[in-house]
PDB file of C-alpha atoms (C1' of nucleotides) in Angstrom:
ATOM      1  CA  MET P   1       0.000   0.000   0.000  1.00  0.00           C
ATOM      2  CA  THR P   2       2.658   2.472  -0.893  1.00  0.00           C
ATOM      3  CA  ALA P   3       0.604   3.810  -3.750  1.00  0.00           C
ATOM      4  CA  MET P   4      -1.177   7.160  -3.612  1.00  0.00           C
ATOM      5  CA  SER P   5       1.254   8.966  -1.395  1.00  0.00           C
ATOM      6  CA  ASP P   6      -0.204  12.157  -2.794  1.00  0.00           C
ATOM      7  CA  GLY P   7      -1.603  13.810   0.269  1.00  0.00           C
ATOM      8  CA  GLU P   8       1.803  14.806   1.554  1.00  0.00           C
ATOM      9  CA  GLU P   9       2.678  18.173   0.108  1.00  0.00           C
ATOM     10  CA  ILE P  10       5.588  20.042   1.510  1.00  0.00           C
ATOM     11  CA  VAL P  11       4.638  23.636   2.064  1.00  0.00           C
ATOM     12  CA  PHE P  12       7.945  25.380   2.699  1.00  0.00           C
ATOM     13  CA  ASP P  13       7.079  28.906   1.739  1.00  0.00           C
ATOM     14  CA  GLN P  14       8.815  29.068  -1.609  1.00  0.00           C
ATOM     15  CA  PRO P  15      10.877  32.242  -1.834  1.00  0.00           C
ATOM     16  CA  CYS P  16      10.556  31.835  -5.590  1.00  0.00           C
ATOM     17  CA  PRO P  17       7.012  31.440  -6.927  1.00  0.00           C
ATOM     18  CA  ILE P  18       8.391  30.823 -10.377  1.00  0.00           C
ATOM     19  CA  ARG P  19       9.970  27.604  -9.218  1.00  0.00           C
ATOM     20  CA  ASP P  20       6.791  26.540  -7.503  1.00  0.00           C
ATOM     21  CA  VAL P  21       4.621  27.197 -10.529  1.00  0.00           C
ATOM     22  CA  LEU P  22       7.123  25.855 -13.008  1.00  0.00           C
ATOM     23  CA  ASP P  23       7.383  22.593 -11.118  1.00  0.00           C
ATOM     24  CA  ARG P  24       3.693  22.061 -11.761  1.00  0.00           C
ATOM     25  CA  ILE P  25       2.982  23.449 -15.175  1.00  0.00           C
ATOM     26  CA  GLY P  26       6.515  23.126 -16.483  1.00  0.00           C
ATOM     27  CA  ASN P  27       5.902  19.775 -18.065  1.00  0.00           C
ATOM     28  CA  GLN P  28       4.454  18.932 -21.399  1.00  0.00           C
ATOM     29  CA  TRP P  29       1.428  17.068 -20.073  1.00  0.00           C
ATOM     30  CA  SER P  30       0.034  19.961 -18.071  1.00  0.00           C
ATOM     31  CA  LEU P  31       0.446  22.366 -20.947  1.00  0.00           C
ATOM     32  CA  LEU P  32      -1.012  19.940 -23.456  1.00  0.00           C
ATOM     33  CA  ILE P  33      -3.999  19.245 -21.247  1.00  0.00           C
ATOM     34  CA  LEU P  34      -4.673  22.934 -20.700  1.00  0.00           C
ATOM     35  CA  GLU P  35      -4.373  23.523 -24.414  1.00  0.00           C
ATOM     36  CA  ALA P  36      -6.752  20.656 -25.115  1.00  0.00           C
ATOM     37  CA  LEU P  37      -9.270  22.094 -22.683  1.00  0.00           C
ATOM     38  CA  SER P  38      -9.017  25.628 -24.022  1.00  0.00           C
ATOM     39  CA  PRO P  39     -11.843  25.235 -26.568  1.00  0.00           C
ATOM     40  CA  GLY P  40     -14.114  23.868 -23.865  1.00  0.00           C
ATOM     41  CA  THR P  41     -15.084  21.057 -21.546  1.00  0.00           C
ATOM     42  CA  LEU P  42     -13.859  17.545 -22.242  1.00  0.00           C
ATOM     43  CA  ARG P  43     -14.343  14.135 -20.697  1.00  0.00           C
ATOM     44  CA  PHE P  44     -11.540  11.896 -19.516  1.00  0.00           C
ATOM     45  CA  ASN P  45     -11.380   9.612 -22.496  1.00  0.00           C
ATOM     46  CA  ALA P  46     -11.970  12.458 -24.900  1.00  0.00           C
ATOM     47  CA  LEU P  47      -8.894  14.135 -23.439  1.00  0.00           C
ATOM     48  CA  MET P  48      -6.965  10.945 -23.838  1.00  0.00           C
ATOM     49  CA  ARG P  49      -7.935  10.682 -27.465  1.00  0.00           C
ATOM     50  CA  GLU P  50      -7.228  14.367 -28.017  1.00  0.00           C
ATOM     51  CA  ILE P  51      -3.695  14.175 -26.661  1.00  0.00           C
ATOM     52  CA  GLY P  52      -3.050  10.783 -28.125  1.00  0.00           C
ATOM     53  CA  ASP P  53       0.089   9.552 -26.457  1.00  0.00           C
ATOM     54  CA  ILE P  54      -0.554  10.084 -22.777  1.00  0.00           C
ATOM     55  CA  SER P  55      -1.056   7.146 -20.478  1.00  0.00           C
ATOM     56  CA  ARG P  56      -4.231   6.889 -18.418  1.00  0.00           C
ATOM     57  CA  GLN P  57      -2.236   7.151 -15.241  1.00  0.00           C
ATOM     58  CA  MET P  58      -0.386  10.305 -16.197  1.00  0.00           C
ATOM     59  CA  LEU P  59      -3.564  11.891 -17.458  1.00  0.00           C
ATOM     60  CA  SER P  60      -5.335  11.038 -14.237  1.00  0.00           C
ATOM     61  CA  ARG P  61      -2.474  12.243 -12.108  1.00  0.00           C
ATOM     62  CA  THR P  62      -1.894  15.462 -14.017  1.00  0.00           C
ATOM     63  CA  LEU P  63      -5.602  16.283 -14.036  1.00  0.00           C
ATOM     64  CA  LYS P  64      -5.679  15.787 -10.315  1.00  0.00           C
ATOM     65  CA  GLN P  65      -2.778  18.203  -9.908  1.00  0.00           C
ATOM     66  CA  LEU P  66      -4.340  20.760 -12.188  1.00  0.00           C
ATOM     67  CA  GLU P  67      -7.569  20.511 -10.234  1.00  0.00           C
ATOM     68  CA  GLN P  68      -5.691  20.815  -6.978  1.00  0.00           C
ATOM     69  CA  ASP P  69      -3.907  23.931  -8.200  1.00  0.00           C
ATOM     70  CA  GLY P  70      -7.183  25.438  -9.321  1.00  0.00           C
ATOM     71  CA  PHE P  71      -6.624  25.360 -13.074  1.00  0.00           C
ATOM     72  CA  ILE P  72      -9.539  23.067 -13.821  1.00  0.00           C
ATOM     73  CA  THR P  73     -12.707  21.730 -12.245  1.00  0.00           C
ATOM     74  CA  ARG P  74     -13.713  18.108 -12.198  1.00  0.00           C
ATOM     75  CA  THR P  75     -17.406  17.342 -12.378  1.00  0.00           C
ATOM     76  CA  LEU P  76     -18.629  13.815 -11.807  1.00  0.00           C
ATOM     77  CA  TYR P  77     -22.118  12.954 -13.039  1.00  0.00           C
ATOM     78  CA  PRO P  78     -23.168   9.891 -11.075  1.00  0.00           C
ATOM     79  CA  GLU P  79     -24.698   8.201 -14.065  1.00  0.00           C
ATOM     80  CA  VAL P  80     -23.845   4.849 -15.394  1.00  0.00           C
ATOM     81  CA  PRO P  81     -21.477   4.593 -17.106  1.00  0.00           C
ATOM     82  CA  PRO P  82     -19.903   7.404 -15.124  1.00  0.00           C
ATOM     83  CA  ARG P  83     -19.345  10.705 -16.849  1.00  0.00           C
ATOM     84  CA  VAL P  84     -16.604  13.046 -15.723  1.00  0.00           C
ATOM     85  CA  GLU P  85     -16.068  16.451 -17.232  1.00  0.00           C
ATOM     86  CA  TYR P  86     -13.032  18.644 -16.989  1.00  0.00           C
ATOM     87  CA  THR P  87     -13.317  22.373 -17.520  1.00  0.00           C
ATOM     88  CA  LEU P  88     -10.931  25.291 -17.224  1.00  0.00           C
ATOM     89  CA  THR P  89     -11.497  27.588 -14.285  1.00  0.00           C
ATOM     90  CA  GLU P  90     -11.024  31.324 -14.524  1.00  0.00           C
ATOM     91  CA  LEU P  91      -7.478  30.839 -13.307  1.00  0.00           C
ATOM     92  CA  GLY P  92      -6.968  28.213 -15.981  1.00  0.00           C
ATOM     93  CA  HIS P  93      -8.296  30.546 -18.606  1.00  0.00           C
ATOM     94  CA  SER P  94      -6.076  33.373 -17.441  1.00  0.00           C
ATOM     95  CA  PHE P  95      -3.122  31.087 -17.917  1.00  0.00           C
ATOM     96  CA  LEU P  96      -3.981  30.553 -21.562  1.00  0.00           C
ATOM     97  CA  ALA P  97      -2.734  34.010 -22.512  1.00  0.00           C
ATOM     98  CA  PRO P  98       0.932  33.540 -21.589  1.00  0.00           C
ATOM     99  CA  MET P  99       0.765  29.955 -22.759  1.00  0.00           C
ATOM    100  CA  GLN P 100      -0.543  31.068 -26.102  1.00  0.00           C
ATOM    101  CA  GLN P 101       2.403  33.428 -26.397  1.00  0.00           C
ATOM    102  CA  LEU P 102       4.652  30.474 -25.834  1.00  0.00           C
ATOM    103  CA  ILE P 103       2.863  28.407 -28.426  1.00  0.00           C
ATOM    104  CA  THR P 104       3.006  31.230 -30.910  1.00  0.00           C
ATOM    105  CA  TRP P 105       6.702  31.597 -30.310  1.00  0.00           C
ATOM    106  CA  ALA P 106       7.214  27.864 -30.696  1.00  0.00           C
ATOM    107  CA  ASP P 107       5.302  27.913 -33.901  1.00  0.00           C
ATOM    108  CA  SER P 108       7.234  30.731 -35.487  1.00  0.00           C
ATOM    109  CA  HIS P 109      10.684  29.617 -34.327  1.00  0.00           C
ATOM    110  CA  HIS P 110      10.336  25.911 -34.781  1.00  0.00           C
ATOM    111  CA  ARG P 111      12.084  26.132 -38.104  1.00  0.00           C
ATOM    112  CA  ASP P 112      15.118  27.870 -36.584  1.00  0.00           C
ATOM    113  CA  ILE P 113      15.397  25.166 -33.977  1.00  0.00           C
ATOM    114  CA  VAL P 114      15.286  22.399 -36.532  1.00  0.00           C
ATOM    115  CA  VAL P 115      17.953  24.183 -38.530  1.00  0.00           C
ATOM    116  CA  ALA P 116      20.102  24.663 -35.430  1.00  0.00           C
ATOM    117  CA  ARG P 117      19.838  20.982 -34.615  1.00  0.00           C
ATOM    118  CA  ARG P 118      20.761  19.949 -38.088  1.00  0.00           C
ATOM    119  CA  ARG P 119      23.796  22.200 -38.118  1.00  0.00           C
ATOM    120  CA  TYR P 120      24.878  20.985 -34.705  1.00  0.00           C
ATOM    121  CA  ALA P 121      24.733  17.443 -35.991  1.00  0.00           C
ATOM    122  CA  THR P 122      26.756  18.150 -39.122  1.00  0.00           C
ATOM    123  CA  ASP P 123      29.289  20.308 -37.250  1.00  0.00           C
ATOM    124  CA  ARG P 124      29.956  17.416 -34.947  1.00  0.00           C
ATOM    125  CA  LYS P 125      30.827  15.122 -37.831  1.00  0.00           C
TER     126      LYS P 125
ATOM    127  CA  MET B   1      31.743   2.823 -24.241  1.00  0.00           C
ATOM    128  CA  THR B   2      28.031   3.032 -24.615  1.00  0.00           C
ATOM    129  CA  ALA B   3      28.058   6.650 -23.532  1.00  0.00           C
ATOM    130  CA  MET B   4      27.429   9.446 -25.984  1.00  0.00           C
ATOM    131  CA  SER B   5      24.575   7.814 -27.787  1.00  0.00           C
ATOM    132  CA  ASP B   6      23.373  11.295 -28.530  1.00  0.00           C
ATOM    133  CA  GLY B   7      23.830  11.427 -32.260  1.00  0.00           C
ATOM    134  CA  GLU B   8      20.689   9.450 -32.885  1.00  0.00           C
ATOM    135  CA  GLU B   9      17.857  11.922 -33.160  1.00  0.00           C
ATOM    136  CA  ILE B  10      14.639  10.829 -34.722  1.00  0.00           C
ATOM    137  CA  VAL B  11      13.548  13.402 -37.220  1.00  0.00           C
ATOM    138  CA  PHE B  12       9.973  12.439 -37.983  1.00  0.00           C
ATOM    139  CA  ASP B  13       8.612  15.699 -39.248  1.00  0.00           C
ATOM    140  CA  GLN B  14       6.545  16.705 -36.254  1.00  0.00           C
ATOM    141  CA  PRO B  15       3.062  17.733 -37.377  1.00  0.00           C
ATOM    142  CA  CYS B  16       2.933  19.720 -34.158  1.00  0.00           C
ATOM    143  CA  PRO B  17       5.854  22.067 -33.494  1.00  0.00           C
ATOM    144  CA  ILE B  18       4.460  22.843 -30.071  1.00  0.00           C
ATOM    145  CA  ARG B  19       5.081  19.287 -28.988  1.00  0.00           C
ATOM    146  CA  ASP B  20       8.559  19.354 -30.383  1.00  0.00           C
ATOM    147  CA  VAL B  21       9.467  22.606 -28.664  1.00  0.00           C
ATOM    148  CA  LEU B  22       7.703  21.753 -25.432  1.00  0.00           C
ATOM    149  CA  ASP B  23       9.570  18.503 -25.151  1.00  0.00           C
ATOM    150  CA  ARG B  24      12.780  20.477 -24.990  1.00  0.00           C
ATOM    151  CA  ILE B  25      12.016  23.634 -23.093  1.00  0.00           C
ATOM    152  CA  GLY B  26       9.052  22.208 -21.180  1.00  0.00           C
ATOM    153  CA  ASN B  27      11.107  21.348 -18.130  1.00  0.00           C
ATOM    154  CA  GLN B  28      12.146  23.527 -15.276  1.00  0.00           C
ATOM    155  CA  TRP B  29      15.877  23.229 -15.865  1.00  0.00           C
ATOM    156  CA  SER B  30      15.807  24.662 -19.369  1.00  0.00           C
ATOM    157  CA  LEU B  31      13.690  27.581 -18.288  1.00  0.00           C
ATOM    158  CA  LEU B  32      15.766  28.229 -15.210  1.00  0.00           C
ATOM    159  CA  ILE B  33      18.989  28.133 -17.184  1.00  0.00           C
ATOM    160  CA  LEU B  34      17.654  30.526 -19.790  1.00  0.00           C
ATOM    161  CA  GLU B  35      16.473  32.825 -17.062  1.00  0.00           C
ATOM    162  CA  ALA B  36      19.853  32.654 -15.363  1.00  0.00           C
ATOM    163  CA  LEU B  37      21.575  33.539 -18.635  1.00  0.00           C
ATOM    164  CA  SER B  38      19.240  36.397 -19.449  1.00  0.00           C
ATOM    165  CA  PRO B  39      21.357  39.070 -17.735  1.00  0.00           C
ATOM    166  CA  GLY B  40      24.441  37.877 -19.609  1.00  0.00           C
ATOM    167  CA  THR B  41      27.143  35.296 -20.131  1.00  0.00           C
ATOM    168  CA  LEU B  42      27.904  32.806 -17.402  1.00  0.00           C
ATOM    169  CA  ARG B  43      30.399  30.017 -16.878  1.00  0.00           C
ATOM    170  CA  PHE B  44      29.480  26.462 -16.003  1.00  0.00           C
ATOM    171  CA  ASN B  45      30.069  26.586 -12.288  1.00  0.00           C
ATOM    172  CA  ALA B  46      28.636  30.059 -12.057  1.00  0.00           C
ATOM    173  CA  LEU B  47      25.423  28.698 -13.567  1.00  0.00           C
ATOM    174  CA  MET B  48      25.475  25.857 -11.110  1.00  0.00           C
ATOM    175  CA  ARG B  49      25.823  28.255  -8.195  1.00  0.00           C
ATOM    176  CA  GLU B  50      23.176  30.527  -9.669  1.00  0.00           C
ATOM    177  CA  ILE B  51      20.569  27.797  -9.961  1.00  0.00           C
ATOM    178  CA  GLY B  52      21.586  26.158  -6.767  1.00  0.00           C
ATOM    179  CA  ASP B  53      19.957  22.770  -6.815  1.00  0.00           C
ATOM    180  CA  ILE B  54      20.810  21.360 -10.205  1.00  0.00           C
ATOM    181  CA  SER B  55      23.209  18.468 -10.532  1.00  0.00           C
ATOM    182  CA  ARG B  56      26.307  18.820 -12.693  1.00  0.00           C
ATOM    183  CA  GLN B  57      24.997  16.116 -14.952  1.00  0.00           C
ATOM    184  CA  MET B  58      21.641  17.703 -15.597  1.00  0.00           C
ATOM    185  CA  LEU B  59      23.221  21.094 -16.100  1.00  0.00           C
ATOM    186  CA  SER B  60      25.681  19.669 -18.577  1.00  0.00           C
ATOM    187  CA  ARG B  61      23.019  17.727 -20.413  1.00  0.00           C
ATOM    188  CA  THR B  62      20.512  20.547 -20.532  1.00  0.00           C
ATOM    189  CA  LEU B  63      23.131  23.033 -21.682  1.00  0.00           C
ATOM    190  CA  LYS B  64      24.079  20.664 -24.473  1.00  0.00           C
ATOM    191  CA  GLN B  65      20.462  20.438 -25.553  1.00  0.00           C
ATOM    192  CA  LEU B  66      19.993  24.178 -25.433  1.00  0.00           C
ATOM    193  CA  GLU B  67      23.145  24.626 -27.497  1.00  0.00           C
ATOM    194  CA  GLN B  68      21.965  21.988 -29.928  1.00  0.00           C
ATOM    195  CA  ASP B  69      18.625  23.729 -30.330  1.00  0.00           C
ATOM    196  CA  GLY B  70      20.332  27.059 -30.887  1.00  0.00           C
ATOM    197  CA  PHE B  71      19.261  28.810 -27.705  1.00  0.00           C
ATOM    198  CA  ILE B  72      22.772  29.320 -26.392  1.00  0.00           C
ATOM    199  CA  THR B  73      26.371  29.234 -27.553  1.00  0.00           C
ATOM    200  CA  ARG B  74      29.147  27.430 -25.779  1.00  0.00           C
ATOM    201  CA  THR B  75      32.580  28.987 -25.979  1.00  0.00           C
ATOM    202  CA  LEU B  76      35.564  27.028 -24.733  1.00  0.00           C
ATOM    203  CA  TYR B  77      38.706  29.030 -23.972  1.00  0.00           C
ATOM    204  CA  PRO B  78      41.528  26.490 -24.094  1.00  0.00           C
ATOM    205  CA  GLU B  79      43.206  27.907 -21.067  1.00  0.00           C
ATOM    206  CA  VAL B  80      44.052  26.073 -17.971  1.00  0.00           C
ATOM    207  CA  PRO B  81      42.009  25.648 -15.953  1.00  0.00           C
ATOM    208  CA  PRO B  82      39.493  25.473 -18.795  1.00  0.00           C
ATOM    209  CA  ARG B  83      37.016  28.283 -19.079  1.00  0.00           C
ATOM    210  CA  VAL B  84      33.658  27.704 -20.731  1.00  0.00           C
ATOM    211  CA  GLU B  85      31.155  30.447 -21.284  1.00  0.00           C
ATOM    212  CA  TYR B  86      27.507  30.120 -22.085  1.00  0.00           C
ATOM    213  CA  THR B  87      25.651  32.944 -23.771  1.00  0.00           C
ATOM    214  CA  LEU B  88      22.153  33.384 -25.120  1.00  0.00           C
ATOM    215  CA  THR B  89      21.879  33.507 -28.892  1.00  0.00           C
ATOM    216  CA  GLU B  90      19.445  35.759 -30.653  1.00  0.00           C
ATOM    217  CA  LEU B  91      16.975  32.885 -30.690  1.00  0.00           C
ATOM    218  CA  GLY B  92      17.514  32.439 -26.989  1.00  0.00           C
ATOM    219  CA  HIS B  93      16.895  36.091 -26.387  1.00  0.00           C
ATOM    220  CA  SER B  94      13.741  36.060 -28.473  1.00  0.00           C
ATOM    221  CA  PHE B  95      12.452  33.303 -26.257  1.00  0.00           C
ATOM    222  CA  LEU B  96      12.810  35.438 -23.164  1.00  0.00           C
ATOM    223  CA  ALA B  97       9.766  37.506 -24.071  1.00  0.00           C
ATOM    224  CA  PRO B  98       7.132  34.738 -23.890  1.00  0.00           C
ATOM    225  CA  MET B  99       8.991  33.200 -20.998  1.00  0.00           C
ATOM    226  CA  GLN B 100       8.873  36.458 -19.115  1.00  0.00           C
ATOM    227  CA  GLN B 101       5.113  36.574 -19.673  1.00  0.00           C
ATOM    228  CA  LEU B 102       4.917  33.160 -18.101  1.00  0.00           C
ATOM    229  CA  ILE B 103       7.022  34.220 -15.153  1.00  0.00           C
ATOM    230  CA  THR B 104       4.955  37.337 -14.671  1.00  0.00           C
ATOM    231  CA  TRP B 105       1.798  35.272 -14.713  1.00  0.00           C
ATOM    232  CA  ALA B 106       3.283  32.840 -12.229  1.00  0.00           C
ATOM    233  CA  ASP B 107       4.283  35.652  -9.984  1.00  0.00           C
ATOM    234  CA  SER B 108       0.891  37.324  -9.937  1.00  0.00           C
ATOM    235  CA  HIS B 109      -1.176  34.131  -9.633  1.00  0.00           C
ATOM    236  CA  HIS B 110       0.986  32.195  -7.258  1.00  0.00           C
ATOM    237  CA  ARG B 111      -1.192  33.247  -4.390  1.00  0.00           C
ATOM    238  CA  ASP B 112      -4.338  31.889  -6.069  1.00  0.00           C
ATOM    239  CA  ILE B 113      -2.650  28.563  -6.609  1.00  0.00           C
ATOM    240  CA  VAL B 114      -1.577  28.279  -3.011  1.00  0.00           C
ATOM    241  CA  VAL B 115      -5.113  29.110  -1.931  1.00  0.00           C
ATOM    242  CA  ALA B 116      -6.573  26.546  -4.331  1.00  0.00           C
ATOM    243  CA  ARG B 117      -4.245  23.894  -2.984  1.00  0.00           C
ATOM    244  CA  ARG B 118      -5.130  24.669   0.554  1.00  0.00           C
ATOM    245  CA  ARG B 119      -8.839  24.517  -0.154  1.00  0.00           C
ATOM    246  CA  TYR B 120      -8.464  21.267  -2.056  1.00  0.00           C
ATOM    247  CA  ALA B 121      -6.701  19.792   0.939  1.00  0.00           C
ATOM    248  CA  THR B 122      -9.370  20.886   3.425  1.00  0.00           C
ATOM    249  CA  ASP B 123     -12.251  19.893   1.142  1.00  0.00           C
ATOM    250  CA  ARG B 124     -10.834  16.392   1.003  1.00  0.00           C
ATOM    251  CA  LYS B 125     -10.903  16.081   4.782  1.00  0.00           C
TER     252      LYS B 125
ATOM    253  C1'  DA C   1      57.867  20.682  -2.030  1.00  0.00           C
ATOM    254  C1'  DT C   2      53.515  19.259  -1.030  1.00  0.00           C
ATOM    255  C1'  DC C   3      48.607  19.881  -0.106  1.00  0.00           C
ATOM    256  C1'  DT C   4      44.457  21.173  -1.725  1.00  0.00           C
ATOM    257  C1'  DC C   5      41.244  23.494  -4.366  1.00  0.00           C
ATOM    258  C1'  DA C   6      38.768  25.052  -8.727  1.00  0.00           C
ATOM    259  C1'  DC C   7      37.985  24.347 -13.505  1.00  0.00           C
ATOM    260  C1'  DG C   8      34.255  21.626 -16.679  1.00  0.00           C
ATOM    261  C1'  DG C   9      32.718  17.807 -17.284  1.00  0.00           C
ATOM    262  C1'  DT C  10      31.849  12.309 -17.464  1.00  0.00           C
ATOM    263  C1'  DC C  11      30.775   7.700 -15.227  1.00  0.00           C
ATOM    264  C1'  DT C  12      28.496   4.731 -11.948  1.00  0.00           C
ATOM    265  C1'  DG C  13      25.031   3.045  -8.984  1.00  0.00           C
ATOM    266  C1'  DT C  14      20.763   4.212  -6.757  1.00  0.00           C
ATOM    267  C1'  DC C  15      16.342   6.233  -6.421  1.00  0.00           C
ATOM    268  C1'  DT C  16      12.238   8.241  -8.454  1.00  0.00           C
ATOM    269  C1'  DT C  17       9.191   8.911 -12.179  1.00  0.00           C
ATOM    270  C1'  DT C  18       6.773   7.212 -16.350  1.00  0.00           C
ATOM    271  C1'  DT C  19       4.897   3.690 -19.020  1.00  0.00           C
ATOM    272  C1'  DA C  20       2.190  -0.267 -20.707  1.00  0.00           C
ATOM    273  C1'  DG C  21      -1.103  -3.181 -19.625  1.00  0.00           C
ATOM    274  C1'  DA C  22      -4.313  -5.782 -16.637  1.00  0.00           C
ATOM    275  C1'  DC C  23      -8.296  -5.079 -13.739  1.00  0.00           C
ATOM    276  C1'  DC C  24     -12.826  -3.145 -11.639  1.00  0.00           C
ATOM    277  C1'  DA C  25     -18.345  -2.756 -11.863  1.00  0.00           C
ATOM    278  C1'  DT C  26     -22.034  -1.893 -14.767  1.00  0.00           C
ATOM    279  C1'  DG C  27     -25.099  -1.195 -18.621  1.00  0.00           C
ATOM    280  C1'  DG C  28     -26.085  -1.159 -23.595  1.00  0.00           C
ATOM    281  C1'  DG C  29     -25.830  -3.127 -28.340  1.00  0.00           C
ATOM    282  C1'  DG C  30     -24.931  -7.118 -31.267  1.00  0.00           C
TER     283       DG C  30
ATOM    284  C1'  DC F   1     -24.449 -14.141 -24.139  1.00  0.00           C
ATOM    285  C1'  DC F   2     -20.303 -11.680 -25.414  1.00  0.00           C
ATOM    286  C1'  DC F   3     -17.887  -7.729 -25.620  1.00  0.00           C
ATOM    287  C1'  DC F   4     -17.078  -2.949 -25.536  1.00  0.00           C
ATOM    288  C1'  DA F   5     -17.141   1.812 -23.272  1.00  0.00           C
ATOM    289  C1'  DT F   6     -17.018   4.469 -18.965  1.00  0.00           C
ATOM    290  C1'  DG F   7     -13.139   6.631 -15.444  1.00  0.00           C
ATOM    291  C1'  DG F   8     -10.047   5.348 -13.134  1.00  0.00           C
ATOM    292  C1'  DT F   9      -6.430   2.377  -9.974  1.00  0.00           C
ATOM    293  C1'  DC F  10      -2.722  -1.190  -9.411  1.00  0.00           C
ATOM    294  C1'  DT F  11       1.496  -3.648 -10.675  1.00  0.00           C
ATOM    295  C1'  DA F  12       5.701  -4.576 -12.810  1.00  0.00           C
ATOM    296  C1'  DA F  13       9.145  -3.114 -15.897  1.00  0.00           C
ATOM    297  C1'  DA F  14      11.651   0.709 -18.431  1.00  0.00           C
ATOM    298  C1'  DA F  15      13.358   5.217 -18.520  1.00  0.00           C
ATOM    299  C1'  DG F  16      15.026   9.201 -16.382  1.00  0.00           C
ATOM    300  C1'  DA F  17      17.175  12.056 -12.640  1.00  0.00           C
ATOM    301  C1'  DC F  18      20.312  12.431  -8.743  1.00  0.00           C
ATOM    302  C1'  DA F  19      24.343  12.373  -5.690  1.00  0.00           C
ATOM    303  C1'  DG F  20      28.775  11.582  -5.522  1.00  0.00           C
ATOM    304  C1'  DA F  21      33.292   9.801  -7.125  1.00  0.00           C
ATOM    305  C1'  DC F  22      36.655  10.728 -10.560  1.00  0.00           C
ATOM    306  C1'  DC F  23      39.698  13.045 -14.234  1.00  0.00           C
ATOM    307  C1'  DG F  24      44.200  16.159 -15.253  1.00  0.00           C
ATOM    308  C1'  DT F  25      46.268  20.339 -14.598  1.00  0.00           C
ATOM    309  C1'  DG F  26      47.679  24.797 -12.633  1.00  0.00           C
ATOM    310  C1'  DA F  27      47.487  28.216  -9.027  1.00  0.00           C
ATOM    311  C1'  DG F  28      47.669  29.575  -4.163  1.00  0.00           C
ATOM    312  C1'  DA F  29      48.427  28.223   0.579  1.00  0.00           C
ATOM    313  C1'  DT F  30      51.426  25.899   3.842  1.00  0.00           C
TER     314       DT F  30
END
DNA sequence: ATCTCACGGTCTGTCTTTTAGACCATGGGG
DNA sequence: CCCCATGGTCTAAAAGACAGACCGTGAGAT
């Protein structure tokens, strides 16, 4: 029974909020999930299909974190089969702006990065 | 001699540049290093001291990736003891803008996140 | 002269995180 | 009756991160 050791969160008052926030949203899954939810509410399996290559466990875990941090809400409809909907909160929405900047940057500089990689590879030869 | 198996990079033409970019810069170390370099050039150990809790290995590896992707340049002065300087490229600098947005967001919403976490914890009780 | 440290990394062994895949109960469609 | 979809959790195995030892050399302290 070592699983689910989630509850324990260390709350040393981070002198650096950037670190604290980056630790949570500074991974591809969080960003991809938030992006996937930006058009609107999605269910668990819909999210999984949308993202494509995320495992159920990571999706579940990351959603839980995002909910915990107030980025999304989780609504369970006690039907059968169960229906669970994930939706961005206001906080989540407010995060979309800087994230979109990042995505825009990525989009417009992706080419440069590919070129840089290619040159690095050939220079090494 | 199995080390240095770097050369092999799979170049399937990513339909989604966001994924490609996020995979690289979507981790705290990359962002922290870029932030540390934003005021100007730094040497290896200076970076290590600046960031504080990064291991030599991860610093080395992440720097190599950032260099490979064209975010920074690595300049080795063949003195003794060796001196190695890391500097942001133009691409690296251009990335600071969206990153700064992210940091600003983090800074101004950190409080909300902490509150959300606290409430989540008590609601669970 | 010797002792030790700093330089910029790499290598090794351990620990943590991520993954793939099985499993759960139930209800609907074939 | 058989099997799939729902939203997850659990387990075991693979991948990744970490701490710490190690490298050779030159400078400063002793």
